[in-house]
Coordinates of C-alpha atoms and ligand atoms in Angstrom, one line a residue:
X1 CA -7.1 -46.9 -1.1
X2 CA -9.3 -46.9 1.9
X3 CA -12.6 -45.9 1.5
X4 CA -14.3 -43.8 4.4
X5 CA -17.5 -43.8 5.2
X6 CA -18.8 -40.5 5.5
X7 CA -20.8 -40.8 8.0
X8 CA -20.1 -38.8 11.3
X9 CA -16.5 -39.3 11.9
X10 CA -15.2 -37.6 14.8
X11 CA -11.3 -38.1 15.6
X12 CA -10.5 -40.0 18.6
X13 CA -9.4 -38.8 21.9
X14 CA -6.6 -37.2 23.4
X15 CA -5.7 -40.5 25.5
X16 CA -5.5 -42.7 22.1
X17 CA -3.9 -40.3 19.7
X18 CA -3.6 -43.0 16.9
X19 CA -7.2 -44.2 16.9
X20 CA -10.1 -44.9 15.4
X21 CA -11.4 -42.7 12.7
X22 CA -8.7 -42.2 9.8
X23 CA -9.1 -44.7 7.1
X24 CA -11.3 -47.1 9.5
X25 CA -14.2 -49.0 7.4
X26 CA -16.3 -49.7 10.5
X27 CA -18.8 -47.0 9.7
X28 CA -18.7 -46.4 13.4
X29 CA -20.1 -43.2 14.6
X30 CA -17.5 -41.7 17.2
X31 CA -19.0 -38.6 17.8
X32 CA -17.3 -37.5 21.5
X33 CA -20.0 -38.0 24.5
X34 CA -21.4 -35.6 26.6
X35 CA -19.3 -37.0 30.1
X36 CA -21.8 -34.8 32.0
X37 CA -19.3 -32.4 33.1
X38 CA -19.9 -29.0 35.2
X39 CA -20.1 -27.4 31.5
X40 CA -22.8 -29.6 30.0
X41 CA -22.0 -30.1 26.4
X42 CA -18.2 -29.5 27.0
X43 CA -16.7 -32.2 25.0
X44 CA -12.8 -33.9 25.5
X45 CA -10.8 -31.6 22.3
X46 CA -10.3 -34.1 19.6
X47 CA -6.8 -34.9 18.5
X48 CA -6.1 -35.1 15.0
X49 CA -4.9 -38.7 14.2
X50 CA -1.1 -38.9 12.4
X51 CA -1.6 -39.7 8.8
X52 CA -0.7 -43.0 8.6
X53 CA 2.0 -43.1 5.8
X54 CA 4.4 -46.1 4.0
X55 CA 7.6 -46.3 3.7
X56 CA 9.1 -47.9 0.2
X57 CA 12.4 -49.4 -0.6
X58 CA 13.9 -46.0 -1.7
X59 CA 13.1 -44.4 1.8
X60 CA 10.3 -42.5 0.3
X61 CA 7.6 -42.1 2.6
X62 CA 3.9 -41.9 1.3
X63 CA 0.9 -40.5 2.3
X64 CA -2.7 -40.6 1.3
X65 CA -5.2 -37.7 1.4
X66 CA -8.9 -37.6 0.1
X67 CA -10.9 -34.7 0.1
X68 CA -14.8 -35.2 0.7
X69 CA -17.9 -33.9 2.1
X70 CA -19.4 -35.7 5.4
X71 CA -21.5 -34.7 8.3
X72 CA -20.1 -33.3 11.8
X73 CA -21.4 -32.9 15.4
X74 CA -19.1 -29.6 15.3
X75 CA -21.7 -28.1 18.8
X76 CA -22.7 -31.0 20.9
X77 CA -26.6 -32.1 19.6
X78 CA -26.2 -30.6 15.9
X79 CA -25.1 -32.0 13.1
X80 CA -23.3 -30.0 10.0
X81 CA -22.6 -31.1 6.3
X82 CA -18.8 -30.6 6.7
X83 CA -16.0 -31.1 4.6
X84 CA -13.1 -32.8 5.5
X85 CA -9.5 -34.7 4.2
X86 CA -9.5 -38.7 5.1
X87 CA -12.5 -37.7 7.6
X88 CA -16.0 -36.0 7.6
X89 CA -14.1 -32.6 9.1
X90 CA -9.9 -30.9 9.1
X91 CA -7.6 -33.8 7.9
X92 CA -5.0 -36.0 9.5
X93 CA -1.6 -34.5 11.1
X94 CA 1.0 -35.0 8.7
X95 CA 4.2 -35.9 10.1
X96 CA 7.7 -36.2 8.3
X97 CA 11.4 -35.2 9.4
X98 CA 13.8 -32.9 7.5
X99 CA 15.9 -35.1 5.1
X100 CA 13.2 -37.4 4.1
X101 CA 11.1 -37.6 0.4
X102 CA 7.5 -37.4 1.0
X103 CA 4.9 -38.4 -1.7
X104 CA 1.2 -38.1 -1.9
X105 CA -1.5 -38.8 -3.5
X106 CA -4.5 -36.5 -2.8
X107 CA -8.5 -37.9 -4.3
X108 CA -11.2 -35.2 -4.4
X109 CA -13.9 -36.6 -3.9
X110 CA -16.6 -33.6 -3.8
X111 CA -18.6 -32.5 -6.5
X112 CA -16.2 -29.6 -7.5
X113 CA -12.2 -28.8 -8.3
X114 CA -10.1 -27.9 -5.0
X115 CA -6.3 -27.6 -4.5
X116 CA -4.1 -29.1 -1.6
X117 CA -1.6 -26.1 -0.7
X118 CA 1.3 -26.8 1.9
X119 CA 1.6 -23.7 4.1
X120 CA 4.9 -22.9 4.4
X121 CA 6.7 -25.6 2.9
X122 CA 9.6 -25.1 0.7
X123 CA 9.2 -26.7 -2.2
X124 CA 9.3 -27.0 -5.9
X125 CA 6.7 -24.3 -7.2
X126 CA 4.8 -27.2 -9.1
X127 CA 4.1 -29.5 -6.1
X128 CA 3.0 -26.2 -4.3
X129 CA -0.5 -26.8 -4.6
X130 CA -1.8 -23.1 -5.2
X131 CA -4.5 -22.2 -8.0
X132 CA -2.6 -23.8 -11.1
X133 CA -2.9 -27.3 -9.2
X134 CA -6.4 -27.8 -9.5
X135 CA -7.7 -31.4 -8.5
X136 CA -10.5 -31.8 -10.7
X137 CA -13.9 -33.2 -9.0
X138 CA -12.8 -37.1 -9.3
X139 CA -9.8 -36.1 -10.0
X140 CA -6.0 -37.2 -7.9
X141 CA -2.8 -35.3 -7.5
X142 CA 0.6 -36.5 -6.8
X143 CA 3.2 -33.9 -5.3
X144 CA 6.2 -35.3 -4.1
X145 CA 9.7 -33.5 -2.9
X146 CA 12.3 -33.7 0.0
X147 CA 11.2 -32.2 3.1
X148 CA 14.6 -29.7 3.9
X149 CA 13.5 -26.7 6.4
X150 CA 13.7 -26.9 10.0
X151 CA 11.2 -28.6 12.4
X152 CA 8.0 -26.4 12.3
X153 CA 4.5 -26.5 12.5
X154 CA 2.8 -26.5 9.2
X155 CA -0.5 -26.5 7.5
X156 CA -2.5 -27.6 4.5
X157 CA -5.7 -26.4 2.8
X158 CA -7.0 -25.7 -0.3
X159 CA -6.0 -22.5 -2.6
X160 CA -8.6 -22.8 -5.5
X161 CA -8.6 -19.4 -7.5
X162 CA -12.1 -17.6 -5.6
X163 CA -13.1 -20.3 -3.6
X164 CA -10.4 -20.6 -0.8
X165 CA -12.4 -19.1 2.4
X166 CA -15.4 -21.3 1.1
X167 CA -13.2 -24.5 0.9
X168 CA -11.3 -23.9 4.0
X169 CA -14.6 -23.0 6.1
X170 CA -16.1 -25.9 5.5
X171 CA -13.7 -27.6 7.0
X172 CA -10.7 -28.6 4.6
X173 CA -7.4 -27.6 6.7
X174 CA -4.6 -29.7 8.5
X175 CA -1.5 -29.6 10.6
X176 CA 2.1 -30.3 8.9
X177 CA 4.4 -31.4 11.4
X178 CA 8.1 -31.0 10.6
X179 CA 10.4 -32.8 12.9
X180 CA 14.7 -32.3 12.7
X181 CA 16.8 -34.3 14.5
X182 CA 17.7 -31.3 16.8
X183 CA 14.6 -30.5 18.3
X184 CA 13.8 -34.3 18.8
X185 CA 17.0 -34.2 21.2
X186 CA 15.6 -31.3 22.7
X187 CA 14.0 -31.5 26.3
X188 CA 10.7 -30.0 25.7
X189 CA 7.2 -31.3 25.4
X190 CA 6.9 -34.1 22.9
X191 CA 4.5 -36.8 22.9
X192 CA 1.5 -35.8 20.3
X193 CA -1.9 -36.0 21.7
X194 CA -0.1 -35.7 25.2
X195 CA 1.8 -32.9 26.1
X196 CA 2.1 -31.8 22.5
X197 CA -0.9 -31.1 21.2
X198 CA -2.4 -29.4 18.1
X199 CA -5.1 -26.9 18.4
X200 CA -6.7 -25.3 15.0
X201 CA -9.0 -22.2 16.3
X202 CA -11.7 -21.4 13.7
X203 CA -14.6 -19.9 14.4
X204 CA -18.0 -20.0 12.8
X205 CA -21.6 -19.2 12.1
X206 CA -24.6 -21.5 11.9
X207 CA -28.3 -21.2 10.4
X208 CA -31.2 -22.6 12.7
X209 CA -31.0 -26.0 10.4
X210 CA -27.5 -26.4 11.5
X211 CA -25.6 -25.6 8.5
X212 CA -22.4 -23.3 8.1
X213 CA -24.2 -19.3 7.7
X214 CA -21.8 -18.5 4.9
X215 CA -23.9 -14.9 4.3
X216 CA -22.9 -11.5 5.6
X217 CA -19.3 -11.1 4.8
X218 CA -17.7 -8.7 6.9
X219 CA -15.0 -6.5 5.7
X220 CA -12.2 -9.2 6.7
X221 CA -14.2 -12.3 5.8
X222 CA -16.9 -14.3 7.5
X223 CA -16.9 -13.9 10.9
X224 CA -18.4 -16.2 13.3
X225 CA -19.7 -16.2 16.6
X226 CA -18.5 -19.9 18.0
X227 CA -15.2 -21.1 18.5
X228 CA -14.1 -24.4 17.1
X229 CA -11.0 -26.3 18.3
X230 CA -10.1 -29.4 16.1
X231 CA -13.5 -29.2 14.6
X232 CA -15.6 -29.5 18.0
X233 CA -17.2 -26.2 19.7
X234 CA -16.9 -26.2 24.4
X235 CA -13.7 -28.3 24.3
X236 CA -11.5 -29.2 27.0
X237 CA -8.1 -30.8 27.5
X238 CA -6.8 -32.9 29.8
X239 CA -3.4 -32.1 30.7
X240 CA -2.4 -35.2 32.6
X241 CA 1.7 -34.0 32.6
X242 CA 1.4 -30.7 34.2
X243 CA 3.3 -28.7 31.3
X244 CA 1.7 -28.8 28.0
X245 CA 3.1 -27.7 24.3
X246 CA 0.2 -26.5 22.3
X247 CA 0.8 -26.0 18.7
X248 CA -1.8 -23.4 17.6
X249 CA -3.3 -22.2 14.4
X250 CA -5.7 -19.4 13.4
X251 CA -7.1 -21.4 10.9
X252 CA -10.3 -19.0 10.3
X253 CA -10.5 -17.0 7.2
X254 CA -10.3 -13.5 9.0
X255 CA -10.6 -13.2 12.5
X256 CA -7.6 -12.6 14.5
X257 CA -7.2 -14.2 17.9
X258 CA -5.1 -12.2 21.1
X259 CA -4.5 -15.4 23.1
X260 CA -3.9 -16.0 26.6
X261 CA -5.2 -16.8 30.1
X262 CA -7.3 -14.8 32.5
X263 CA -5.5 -14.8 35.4
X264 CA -2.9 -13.4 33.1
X265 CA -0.1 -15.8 33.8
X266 CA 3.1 -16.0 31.4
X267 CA 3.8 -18.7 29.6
X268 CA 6.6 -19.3 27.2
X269 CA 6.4 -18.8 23.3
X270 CA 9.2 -21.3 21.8
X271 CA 8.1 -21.3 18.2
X272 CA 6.4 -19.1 15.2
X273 CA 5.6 -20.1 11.7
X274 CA 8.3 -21.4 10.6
X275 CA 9.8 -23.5 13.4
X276 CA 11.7 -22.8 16.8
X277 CA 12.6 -19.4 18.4
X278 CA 16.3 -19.2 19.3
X279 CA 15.2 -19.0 22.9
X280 CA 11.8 -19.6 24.7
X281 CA 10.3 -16.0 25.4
X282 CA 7.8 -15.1 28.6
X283 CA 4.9 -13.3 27.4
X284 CA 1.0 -13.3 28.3
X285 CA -0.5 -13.0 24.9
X286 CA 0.0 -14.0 21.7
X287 CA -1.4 -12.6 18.3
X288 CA -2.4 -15.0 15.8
X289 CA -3.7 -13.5 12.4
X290 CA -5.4 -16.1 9.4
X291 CA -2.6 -18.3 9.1
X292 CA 0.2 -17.7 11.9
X293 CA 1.4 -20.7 14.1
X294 CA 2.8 -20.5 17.5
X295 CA 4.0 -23.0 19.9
X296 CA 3.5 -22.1 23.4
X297 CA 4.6 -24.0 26.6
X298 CA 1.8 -23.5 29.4
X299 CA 2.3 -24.8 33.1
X300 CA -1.2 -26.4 34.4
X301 CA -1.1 -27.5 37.5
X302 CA -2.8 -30.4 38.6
X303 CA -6.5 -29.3 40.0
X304 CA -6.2 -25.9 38.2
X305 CA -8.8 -25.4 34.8
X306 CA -7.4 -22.1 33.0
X307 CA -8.8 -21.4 29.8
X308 CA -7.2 -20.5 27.1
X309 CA -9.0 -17.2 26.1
X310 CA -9.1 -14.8 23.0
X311 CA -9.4 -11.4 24.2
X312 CA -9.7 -8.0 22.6
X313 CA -7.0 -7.7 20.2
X314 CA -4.2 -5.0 21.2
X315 CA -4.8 -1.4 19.9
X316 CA -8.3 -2.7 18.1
X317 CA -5.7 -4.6 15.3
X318 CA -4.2 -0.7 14.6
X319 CA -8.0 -0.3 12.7
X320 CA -10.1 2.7 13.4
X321 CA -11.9 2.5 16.6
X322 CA -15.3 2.5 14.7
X323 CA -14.5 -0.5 12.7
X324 CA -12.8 -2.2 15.5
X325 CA -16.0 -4.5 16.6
X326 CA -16.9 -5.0 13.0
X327 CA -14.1 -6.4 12.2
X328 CA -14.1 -8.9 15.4
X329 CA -11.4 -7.0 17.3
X330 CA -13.0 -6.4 20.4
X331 CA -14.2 -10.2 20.8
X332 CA -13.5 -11.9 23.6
X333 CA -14.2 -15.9 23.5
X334 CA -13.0 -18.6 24.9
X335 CA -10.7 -21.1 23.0
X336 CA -10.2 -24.1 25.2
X337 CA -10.2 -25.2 28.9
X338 CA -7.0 -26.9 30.2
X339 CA -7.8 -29.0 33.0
X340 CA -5.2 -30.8 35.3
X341 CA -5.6 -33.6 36.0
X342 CA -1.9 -35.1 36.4
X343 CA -0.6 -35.9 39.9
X344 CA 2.3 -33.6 39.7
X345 CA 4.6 -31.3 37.3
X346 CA 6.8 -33.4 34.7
X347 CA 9.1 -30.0 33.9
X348 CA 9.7 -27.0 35.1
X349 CA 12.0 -25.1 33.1
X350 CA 12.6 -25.2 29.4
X351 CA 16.5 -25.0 27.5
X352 CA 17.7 -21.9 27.5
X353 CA 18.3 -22.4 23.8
X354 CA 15.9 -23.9 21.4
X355 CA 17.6 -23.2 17.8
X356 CA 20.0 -21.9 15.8
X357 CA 18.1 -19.9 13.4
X358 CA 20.0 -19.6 9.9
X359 CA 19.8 -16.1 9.3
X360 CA 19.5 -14.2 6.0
X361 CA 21.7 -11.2 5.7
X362 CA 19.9 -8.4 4.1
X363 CA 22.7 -6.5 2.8
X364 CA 23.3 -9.1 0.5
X365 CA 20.1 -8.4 -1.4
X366 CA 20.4 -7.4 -4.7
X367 CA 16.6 -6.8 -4.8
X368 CA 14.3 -4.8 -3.3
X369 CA 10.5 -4.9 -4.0
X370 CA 7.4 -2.8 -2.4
X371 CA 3.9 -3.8 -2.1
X372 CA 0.9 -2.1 -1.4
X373 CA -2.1 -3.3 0.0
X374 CA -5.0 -1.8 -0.6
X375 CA -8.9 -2.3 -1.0
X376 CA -8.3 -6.0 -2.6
X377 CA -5.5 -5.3 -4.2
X378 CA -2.0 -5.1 -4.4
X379 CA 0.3 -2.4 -6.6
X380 CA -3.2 -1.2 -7.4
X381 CA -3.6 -5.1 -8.8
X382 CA -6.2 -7.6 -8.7
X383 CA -4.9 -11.9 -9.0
X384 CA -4.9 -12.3 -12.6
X385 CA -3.6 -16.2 -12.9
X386 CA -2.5 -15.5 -16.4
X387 CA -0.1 -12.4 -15.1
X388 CA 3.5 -13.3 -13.6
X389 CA 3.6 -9.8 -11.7
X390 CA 7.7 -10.4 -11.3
X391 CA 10.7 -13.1 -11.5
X392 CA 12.4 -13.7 -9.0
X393 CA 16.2 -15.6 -9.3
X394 CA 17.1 -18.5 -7.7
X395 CA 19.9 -18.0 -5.0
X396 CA 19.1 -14.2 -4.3
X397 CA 18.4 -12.6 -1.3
X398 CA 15.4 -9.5 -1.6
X399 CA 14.1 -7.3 0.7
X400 CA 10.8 -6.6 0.4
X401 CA 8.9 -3.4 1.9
X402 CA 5.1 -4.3 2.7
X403 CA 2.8 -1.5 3.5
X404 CA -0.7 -1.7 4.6
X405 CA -2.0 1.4 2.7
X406 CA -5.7 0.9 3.9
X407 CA -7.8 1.2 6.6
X408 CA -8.4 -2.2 6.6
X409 CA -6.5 -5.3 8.7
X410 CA -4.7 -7.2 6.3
X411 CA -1.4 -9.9 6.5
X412 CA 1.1 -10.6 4.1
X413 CA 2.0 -14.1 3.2
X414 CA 4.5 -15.7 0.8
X415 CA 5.1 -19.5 -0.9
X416 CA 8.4 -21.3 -0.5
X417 CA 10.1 -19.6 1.6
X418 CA 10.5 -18.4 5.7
X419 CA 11.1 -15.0 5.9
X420 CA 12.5 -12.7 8.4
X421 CA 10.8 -9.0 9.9
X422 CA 13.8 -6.8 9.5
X423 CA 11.9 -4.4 11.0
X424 CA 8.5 -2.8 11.3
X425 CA 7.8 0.7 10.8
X426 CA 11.4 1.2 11.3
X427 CA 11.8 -0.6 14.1
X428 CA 13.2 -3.5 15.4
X429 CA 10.5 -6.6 15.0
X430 CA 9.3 -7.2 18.7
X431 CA 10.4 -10.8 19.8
X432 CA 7.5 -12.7 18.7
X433 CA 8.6 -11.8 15.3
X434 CA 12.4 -12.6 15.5
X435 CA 11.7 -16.2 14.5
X436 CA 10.9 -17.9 11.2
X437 CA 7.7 -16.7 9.7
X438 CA 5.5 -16.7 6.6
X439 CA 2.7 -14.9 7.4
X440 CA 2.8 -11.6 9.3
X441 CA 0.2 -9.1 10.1
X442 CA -0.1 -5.7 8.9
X443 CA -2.0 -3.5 10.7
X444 CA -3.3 0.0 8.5
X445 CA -0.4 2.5 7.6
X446 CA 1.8 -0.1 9.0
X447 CA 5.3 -0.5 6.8
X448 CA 7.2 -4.2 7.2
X449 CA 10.3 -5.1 5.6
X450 CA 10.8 -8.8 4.9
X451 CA 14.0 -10.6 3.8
X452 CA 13.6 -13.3 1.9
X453 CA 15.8 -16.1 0.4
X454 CA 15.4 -18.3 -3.3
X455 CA 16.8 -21.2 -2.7
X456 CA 17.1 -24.3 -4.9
X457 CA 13.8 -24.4 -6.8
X458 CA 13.1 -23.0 -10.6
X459 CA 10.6 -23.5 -12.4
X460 CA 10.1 -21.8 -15.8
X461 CA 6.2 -22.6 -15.9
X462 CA 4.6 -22.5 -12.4
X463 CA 4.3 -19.4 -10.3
X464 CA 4.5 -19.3 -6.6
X465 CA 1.9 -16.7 -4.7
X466 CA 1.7 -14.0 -2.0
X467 CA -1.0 -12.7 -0.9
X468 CA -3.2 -11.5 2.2
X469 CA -3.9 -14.4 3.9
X470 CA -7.5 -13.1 5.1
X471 CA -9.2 -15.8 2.4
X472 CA -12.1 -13.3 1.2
X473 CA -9.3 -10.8 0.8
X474 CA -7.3 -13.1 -1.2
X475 CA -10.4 -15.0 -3.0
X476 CA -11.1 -11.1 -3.7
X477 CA -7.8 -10.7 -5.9
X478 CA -5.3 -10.0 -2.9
X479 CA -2.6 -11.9 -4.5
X480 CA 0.2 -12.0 -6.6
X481 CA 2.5 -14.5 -8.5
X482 CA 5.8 -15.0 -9.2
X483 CA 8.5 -17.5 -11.1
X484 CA 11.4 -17.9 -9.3
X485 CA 14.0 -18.6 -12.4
X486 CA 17.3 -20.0 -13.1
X487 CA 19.8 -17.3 -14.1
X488 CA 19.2 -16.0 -17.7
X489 CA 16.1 -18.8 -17.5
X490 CA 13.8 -17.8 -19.8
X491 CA 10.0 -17.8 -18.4
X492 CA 7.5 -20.0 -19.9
X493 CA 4.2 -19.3 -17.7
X494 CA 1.5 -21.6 -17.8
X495 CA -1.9 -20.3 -19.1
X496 CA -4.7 -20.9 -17.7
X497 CA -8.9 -20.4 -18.4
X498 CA -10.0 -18.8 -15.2
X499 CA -12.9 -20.6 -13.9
X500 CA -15.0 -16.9 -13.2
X501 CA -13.4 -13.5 -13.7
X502 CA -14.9 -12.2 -10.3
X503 CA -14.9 -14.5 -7.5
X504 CA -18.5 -13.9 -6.1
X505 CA -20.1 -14.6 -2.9
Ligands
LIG1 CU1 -2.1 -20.6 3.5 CU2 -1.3 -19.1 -0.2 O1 -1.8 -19.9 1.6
LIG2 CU1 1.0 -20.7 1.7
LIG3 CU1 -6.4 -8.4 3.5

């Protein structure tokens, strides 16, 4: 396998999507370059490289991953100990189309155990890469299954039991591109590092030295007072086509972002977590808690520099006005500056329809479940990774009612499967949440109803989580697991030693 040198490894640009960093031996330091812009330090947004991936005689395409610690120039000048997959920060963009068999093998290097989860990928409960797939230090893992959901933007990160926020934070986390064969003869924005273009928002803390501050927990997690797109702090993009796709991610552990533009111009939302909205919908913001995707279309035209901006989020996140700014909510930062620097605009409208989204019908559920959140818990439970809390069969439909008994922000998250909103506090899901989704948030005293779908995978052994997708929350015991069976299966759970019995800080 290719060895990297862990030296500092910055991505390449925008304008060479493909380049340099992944897997290259040259020990070269790419670091981006001041270009002495009006900013300063503002740096070009780096582009995640496509994981480079073979293709053997059975059609089975393979990728490589490898975990490890390195050293980034995350704010122009500084440099952090980092840790990063195939890279010294984030990982490579994963790319692979519905229909095909992926395998991987996945090296961790560091000094101690981790886990590769796939967020939001349907798949067998084994390959799934939560807290009973620990990588030992040295260790290598080697999920494979057929990618069969719709074209979507996914994620992967670890999921070690206590250590998730810690893992993730430091800078293990990368995109999962699902393509289909209808949205590639779709007429929207399409070429990667070009009009379509990743963007993982994360934010963080430093200490004087340089280093990630990983004291002071908040309530919702670490919170940090920088923003960091694609692993760089003060980045721009070029958008050289006039219309731009931006695939984003809150990929921070518990800050939620309210994105949009200052001048307050709409721009189209066309997909959420799970892949593409029946229709492209207008709106001026969008709310991404720890975990949520969207895909928004933006218009830049050519001369204009918006900025893509996190402001206050709406209603303080539902929290009390008192904890509001404690928790982050009234934040304003911002994420990224488009610049355009094309000639003229490439598109101007987008199709009317986008997808046909296979619908689950709720009154076919023969099960319905409720879960509480509260303090770190949920049913008045802490994670116990020797407890299956229920089984679930394969085939059925559920509904499951989610309510946020705290005064806390929280969001609700489950394995293998998209869900739908039926409806929150009794009421129909507003657009955004129409769509495919695995994460949603759950703002105090709010009550969601989910339905969800078991399709094709059993497994008798390995469990499948949900959980509040704040990471201190969930290192905290904020999760749950399940077995999803075969009918009259009989469950076999895996035991396992847990590595502490409370995840510390
Ligand atoms: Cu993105 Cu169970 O997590
Ligand atoms: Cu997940
Ligand atoms: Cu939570």
């Amino acid at each position: 396998m290719n060895r990297i040198s862990r030296r500092t490894i910055l991505w390449s640009f925008a304008a060479a999507p493909l380049g340099l960093a992944l897997g290259c031996s040259t020990g070269t330091t790419v670091g981006p370059k001041s270009r002495g812009t009006e900013a300063g330090t503002s740096r070009p947004l780096p582009i995640p490289p496509l994981a480079p991936s073979t293709v053997d005689s059975a059609g089975v395409r393979h990728f490589a991953l490898s975990a490890g610690a390195g050293t980034t120039e995350i704010v122009a000048g500084t440099l952090t100990e980092t840790w990063g997959f195939n890279g010294s920060v984030l990982g490579p963009t994963i790319r692979a189309k519905r229909g095909e068999s992926v395998t991987f093998t996945v090296d961790n290097t560091l000094d101690e155990p981790t886990t590769v989860h796939w967020h939001g990928m349907h798949l067998p409960a084994k390959f799934d890469g939560g807290p009973h797939q620990t990588i030992e230090a040295g260790g290598r893992w080697e999920p494979e299954w057929i990618i069969d959901q719709p074209a979507s933007t996914l994620w992967y990160h670890p999921h070690p039991h206590g250590s998730t926020e810690r893992h993730v934070m430091r800078g293990l986390a990368g995109l999962f591109l699902i393509d289909d064969a209808e949205t590639e003869s779709l007429d929207i924005p399409k070429t990667y590092g070009v009009d379509d273009v990743p963007i993982v928002i994360q934010d963080r803390r430093f200490t004087a030295t340089g280093a990630f501050d990983e004291s002071d927990p908040t309530d919702v997690g670490l919170l940090g007072d920088t923003i960091v797109t694609n692993g760089i702090s003060d980045a721009y993009l070029d958008v050289t086509t006039g219309t731009i796709r931006l695939r984003l991610l809150n990929g921070s552990s518990g800050r939620l972002y309210n994105l949009g533009f200052p001048d307050d111009r709409a721009f189209d939302l066309i997909a959420t977590d799970g892949g593409l909205l029946e229709s492209p919908i207008s709106v001026k913001r969008i709310q991404l808690s720890p975990g949520e995707r969207a895909e928004i279309v933006v218009r830049v035209d050519p001369g204009t520099t918006p900025t893509l901006t996190s402001f206050p989020i709406e209603d303080g996140g539902g929290v009390n006005r008192s904890d509001a700014a404690g928790y982050g909510m009234s934040d304003r930062f911002d994420i990224v500056q488009l610049r355009g620097t094309g000639t003229r605009i490439s598109r101007s409208e987008l199709p009317e329809k986008l997808a046909t989204i296979s619908r689950i019908d709720p009154t076919a559920a023969s099960v319905h479940r409720e879960f509480d959140l509260q303090w770190f818990m949920i049913n008045n439970q802490r994670m116990d990774m020797n407890r299956i809390d229920f089984e679930a069969e394969v085939g059925s439909t559920e509904v499951w009612t989610v309510t946020n008994k705290d005064n806390w922000p929280h969001n609700f998250h489950v394995h293998d499967v998209q869900f739908e909103v039926l409806d929150v506090d009794g009421r129909t899901p507003p657009p955004h949440l129409r769509g495919l989704k695995d994460t949603v948030y759950t703002p105090p005293g709010s009550r969601i109803r989910l339905a969800l779908k078991w399709s094709e995978y059993s497994d008798p052994t390995f469990p499948y989580m949900f959980h509040c997708h704040l990471l201190m929350h969930e290192d905290q015991g904020m999760m749950g697991q399940f077995l999803v069976l075969e009918p009259g299966q009989k469950a076999t759970p895996m035991q396992m030693d847990m590595p502490m019995d409370m995840p510390g800080h």
